[in-house]
Amino acid sequence: MQPSIVGSTSFGILWTKTYNPKERWYAKPLVYTPPGQKQLVFTASNQNWIRTVDAVTGAAINTRQVQPPFLQSDLGCPDMPDFIGIVGTPVIDPNTDTAYFFAKGYQNNAASGGVAKGTYKFYAVNVLDLTDRPGFPVLIDGHNADNDPARYFIGGTVLQRPSLTLIDGNVYGTFGGHCDLFNYTGMVASVSTQPGVGVTSMFAMEAAPGGPSTLDIMEQKGGKAGIWMSGMAPATDGARIFVVTGNGQGHENKDTPASGRTPLSTLDEVVANMGISGGKLSLQDYFEPYEYIGMDAADRDLGSGGVTLLDPSVFKGTNGVRRMAITIGKNGKAYIMNADNLGGFKNGPGATDNILQTIICPNAVFGGAGSYPLEGGFIYFTPVGFPTLVYKLGLDQKGSPLFSKVGQSTDNSAGRVGVGVPTVTSYKGQPGTGIVWVTDVDGGLKAYKAVPDASGNLVRINIPPTGGLNKFQRPAFGDGRLYVTDTNARVICMGSPVSIPLNCTGPVDFGDVTIGTTKTVRVQCTALIPITKINGLTIPNPTFQASNASLPQGSLAKGDTFSFPVTWNLTQTSIQDENGASFSAISPGVKTSSLVISTTNGVAQYSNQLPITLQGNEVSDAAFLSLSPPEVDFGGVVVGSPGAATGLDSAFIIANIGSSPLQILGYAYTGTDMDDDDGALTFSNVTQTQGGSKIGDGFTSSDLPATGSFVAAGQSLTVPINFNSAEVGNFQSVFTVWTNGGSKYTLLTGSATTAPIAKLEVETSEGGWDGSGIMDFGTVPAGTTVTRRIRICNVGGSPLLVTKSKPPLQPELLAQNPFADLHEGLSIAQSECAYGPVDIAAAPLAPNNPSHDVSDVWVLNTDDLTFGVREVQIRATIVSRQLGPTYDNGTAKYAYLGCYSDLNPRQLQKLYELGTANENGVCQTKCQSLGYRFAGTEYKIQCFLDDIQDIVDVHVNGCLHHLCIVFQDLDNHELHGIVLDLWELIIFNVTLIFSELIVCNNILIISDLIVHNIILNLFELVVYDIILNFKQLINYNVTLILSDLIVHNIILNLFELIIYNVTLILSDLIVHIVLNLVELNIHNHFIYVVLSHNLTINVKHIDKSDIFHHSIFDSIPNLNIRCYQDAPTNKAVYPVSFRYATDLMTIQLCQDYCKSKGTTYAGIEYHRECYCGNSIASNAVANAPGCTMTCTGNTSEICGGSNRMNVYQAVGSSGSSSSSSSLSSTSVSSGAVTLPTTPTSTSTTTTTFSSSSTTTTTPPSTLKTTPRPSSTTPTPTPTKGFLSQGCYAEPPAPTRKPMTQILASDAMSPALCISALASANRARALASSAPYAVFGLEYARECWAAETLVRGQTSLVGDRACDLACKGEAGVRCGGRGMYDYYVATGFLGSGTGTGMRGVEGTRTSGVVRSTGRAVG
């Protein structure tokens, strides 16, 4: 991957693929090129589907589901929702074209079965056709551990999360647990690749005699010590593998030091070096941190990251250290180990760790370390919620390897678990071409230059946004392309989408060039296509120089060659700053730049820009001091903690990057900032203390080079430093080094605090807080949702880390935001609290149903060592409404039996006509008073009673919970007098004529349904996830009386819908509906007396004869919007009163939810999260950029961004509609609808109907339309108030495009661009900036905007003009390469237009935009 290509405009998303609902990819894609065939991508999913696709096009090659997956619902662990199939990344053997993987399922390939019947199988499939190799799959279950035969493998209790490793004909897979549930033991399994051999070895990480054991698979006493490593594979360098384990229960070492070469039966919280011989596993060496028991108690898994084995040709010492290994986990400590002597337990000074170095990170790290062996050697970590950190290799004076922090990224990672291991690429192994890739669950794929700049910053390489990626991913690479998977179930391919016109020498390497001299090299190029003209070249770095005059001046035929010189001119640079010079000081080292050749091509579909990388090494003849990093921040030491005994370690590097020996002349330090203007700086000399050289208050060095010593040319010394203090406070030292090659300083900072203290409380029913750890909701009425919160407060003196969080996820008892609230890795500042809302979402029940209990736990732990694992007990009793006579405890005496079909003769013979006051409770009371056993209601007014022994079993089964009703072969039959008691829903006088009616699991399929004379009285009805498919529906005389109705996610597919004489009386209605209408006929009165929200109607044909039609469903545009950046410790809407997250999220759904909760503000972020509250955080940043994420429920809308929230505020209503330009909204009262009485094509008169308990009806008017004016020139159809002006070319370089990019998205469409433009205009209005009135669509996914019409553009026509389809809307154009589709607001009055541009005028009256060409509704 060349940085010049990756950072260019030609690099982008080439294709994306989605497959099944709820399919996810935890296993990483694999790129493979079979011998003599085209490259392919192999994927394996959580649903046990394996696929191969063409690596270039994404076209499917083969697909197969190997077996049904295991169900997450059988576990109670929320880490992986829905399905658990293939999770660990497979491995491909190129010698046999075979892919190997483990798949989780059930015995006998069943679709379900529970934990006890869960199994793992090992598959070997032919990559070319995905068929099984002979002798496979192999069942893993039932195999005993070699090191403890009493332990055997049970697939249902374990998870195969890490990637696989293939060594000498055996595949090694490792296993951990599901949220630490069940009786499990971490294991390493070795399986032979030869058919008929099977499992060759099984090694248990907890074994006898030290490991606990139990026979009950549900009891958590199996020892644990799981191996999950955030998906990293076991590391290997030949005949051994390295694995890391998590929490365990054995603790055989207790507190006694032990050698890593002596046997240990309880390998929890260890790095294990396991020897392999013939597929057999044995423990050779291990390292266990001295504080491992405390890590177990605080759930600070060492094994949340894997082992990184560093390149031994670079990462080594001169003191005998030949191979180095790194691991880093939840405790935020990076352990740098000698891979040949890991360190054992407590074998270091003072019974600490016997390792090479410990690096303290500011938070937990998942996924491990990345490395880059070029340019001196670097390693990388990404702590949760912090920047990616960079450390460089050095040597101390004894030749021991030592890393020093030299930089970090300028942006933070996601503040939750899931960021992947940093992955580093280079181009053909050449220095200066390194790229660090980081996958982020919120920020998507990020790319940085591998070596920090002079300021210590990892320079971000701009690439198109991908959206959040799956947890613990890393890109897969192949032939200039990369592949990742995202949280929206997409497989994404990125690369350079177009072919290049020239093949030129690159990268151009100048080698060593001495400062003050020049060097010239020639670049050789060959034309790959006919080229009309070489337009010129550009180089951003002025020290690299080339002339356009050296380029060919005419056209080139395919195959023509040419060359031109490029000079690296270092004559105008100097090592030291010089007064009055126009050039500044530089530092020696590798430098890079890019050269871009611009062409006019004779063949379409080829890039007109070719980037070429330039690189070289600046060399100084004199000595030159480099002191890095510019700042060493130790973080905080907790006074009195075990770690305070040794303090915090770090290092800085004294390097000579000149060509002459560097002599150290002296050292000094000061506690004053170097840029302090108050007076002269006061320096203190370095003095010797018991801990070494004092280099500041609280800072010491055990190995500071002596004054007068020399550092050879090109060499460096890594100086170890330590921070410690017994006093609480903040400390800093500006440490300065003077040499004959200049002077430099580094800033040392640290703090000493007291320990964090976690306080766990649950919210009571009165709104107070209780520390019992029991959340008892008491009784919760069926059909309602009750919310209470768990909170953890930090009452200590340093940040508190949540190390374990396993929230409940039952259907009726669940955490509101299980992956966002109280998540693992959450840092809670001092004196702050974090909250986790819990819902009891009681399902609707018919009256007089028996109550039922629900209960679960939320498992939590923190790094407060006195806290321990806590299980918050959550329980509730869900009760239905009790009607009629009751017992003393409130339970109804008449139990609900169900919905029955009546018989002839009737089942209940005693009839009492109780009139319109009748209801179930009244009938039951009558029944008891007369001494009858059964009571039933029918036709509303009739109450039937009887004393028969039993009811004939002809009732409709399950008609309350899942409504599973089946009628078959009832053509031309009529059913009369049907009574359905569904949550107080009574339907009577119904005639049903249908061929098939199925109502099962909330899916209704009806053909040829005619309904007459229906009255529906619905009170407090909640309906979720209904799909109705009607082939033909005719309604006559329908009356609907709806109160307190909430309807979510209704999809109606209606064909030939005819409605007569409809009256609707609605109040407090919230609706989220999608209607797909093919033929709609509406006759006579059609009156809506309240607004219905977020209604999408797709109509193929509509007959509007005699219809009261205009503004039937107008949304309420009564909210103002801003994009806020969340505060560092809380959301923009703060405090958050209510939260709601769903993949159906839209702007309107969030607004409606917050409105129903009575809050002032509604905020949306991360595609799908809704926050409600009554105030904005004072430290939230208003009018921030970055609200660019599309809504998961409507990709034409924007729903915030990463830590960016679109906030809406409810405002006062205006009471009527008003005219405005096409860039403004129409204000309408939330309590009224404005309807036209006589709509025409030019004006509208309105009548307002109030929404109240009374009904207002008005006879319908006749809709009159004016015929469209004829025109010889077709008038473009407006899109949401904008008119397309056609396709226009970008101005030629170097002229800047006269527009600003406001959004790039794979969901791009004209509507989405308009939505983003509207969001931007609201922010611009608040900043008193002119609104954007025009926009352009380019490259299928980019949205550009400008304030005014653009002059001087070149209109393009023909088949190749703007030939790219929108990524988010097939069949619609979104520009092309170097050309864009141009749109102008219909209400914009421009002073002039560009070439070929149409001027547009328009008006907007009562929400209807009409151009001068045609009327638009």
XYZ file of C-alpha atoms in Angstrom, residues 845-848 881 883 896 918-921 924 937 940 960 980-987 1015-1021 1041:
31
model
C -51.518 -9.775 28.527
C -55.253 -10.286 28.490
C -57.036 -9.442 31.739
C -57.165 -12.082 34.473
C -55.349 -6.282 34.737
C -61.399 -7.691 36.148
C -58.945 -15.940 31.333
C -71.237 -4.415 29.416
C -67.596 -5.432 29.587
C -65.773 -8.499 30.842
C -65.681 -7.402 34.493
C -68.042 -11.812 35.486
C -68.832 -11.889 26.276
C -70.217 -6.429 23.288
C -52.854 -13.295 22.885
C -61.999 -11.481 20.079
C -61.031 -10.174 23.526
C -57.536 -8.873 22.777
C -56.383 -6.295 25.365
C -59.883 -4.849 25.478
C -60.169 -5.000 21.671
C -63.697 -5.952 20.604
C -64.658 -6.496 16.973
C -65.973 -0.434 14.968
C -62.683 -0.600 16.793
C -62.393 0.828 20.297
C -58.684 0.725 21.095
C -57.344 1.978 24.419
C -53.736 1.712 25.526
C -52.753 -0.533 22.644
C -61.689 5.379 17.964
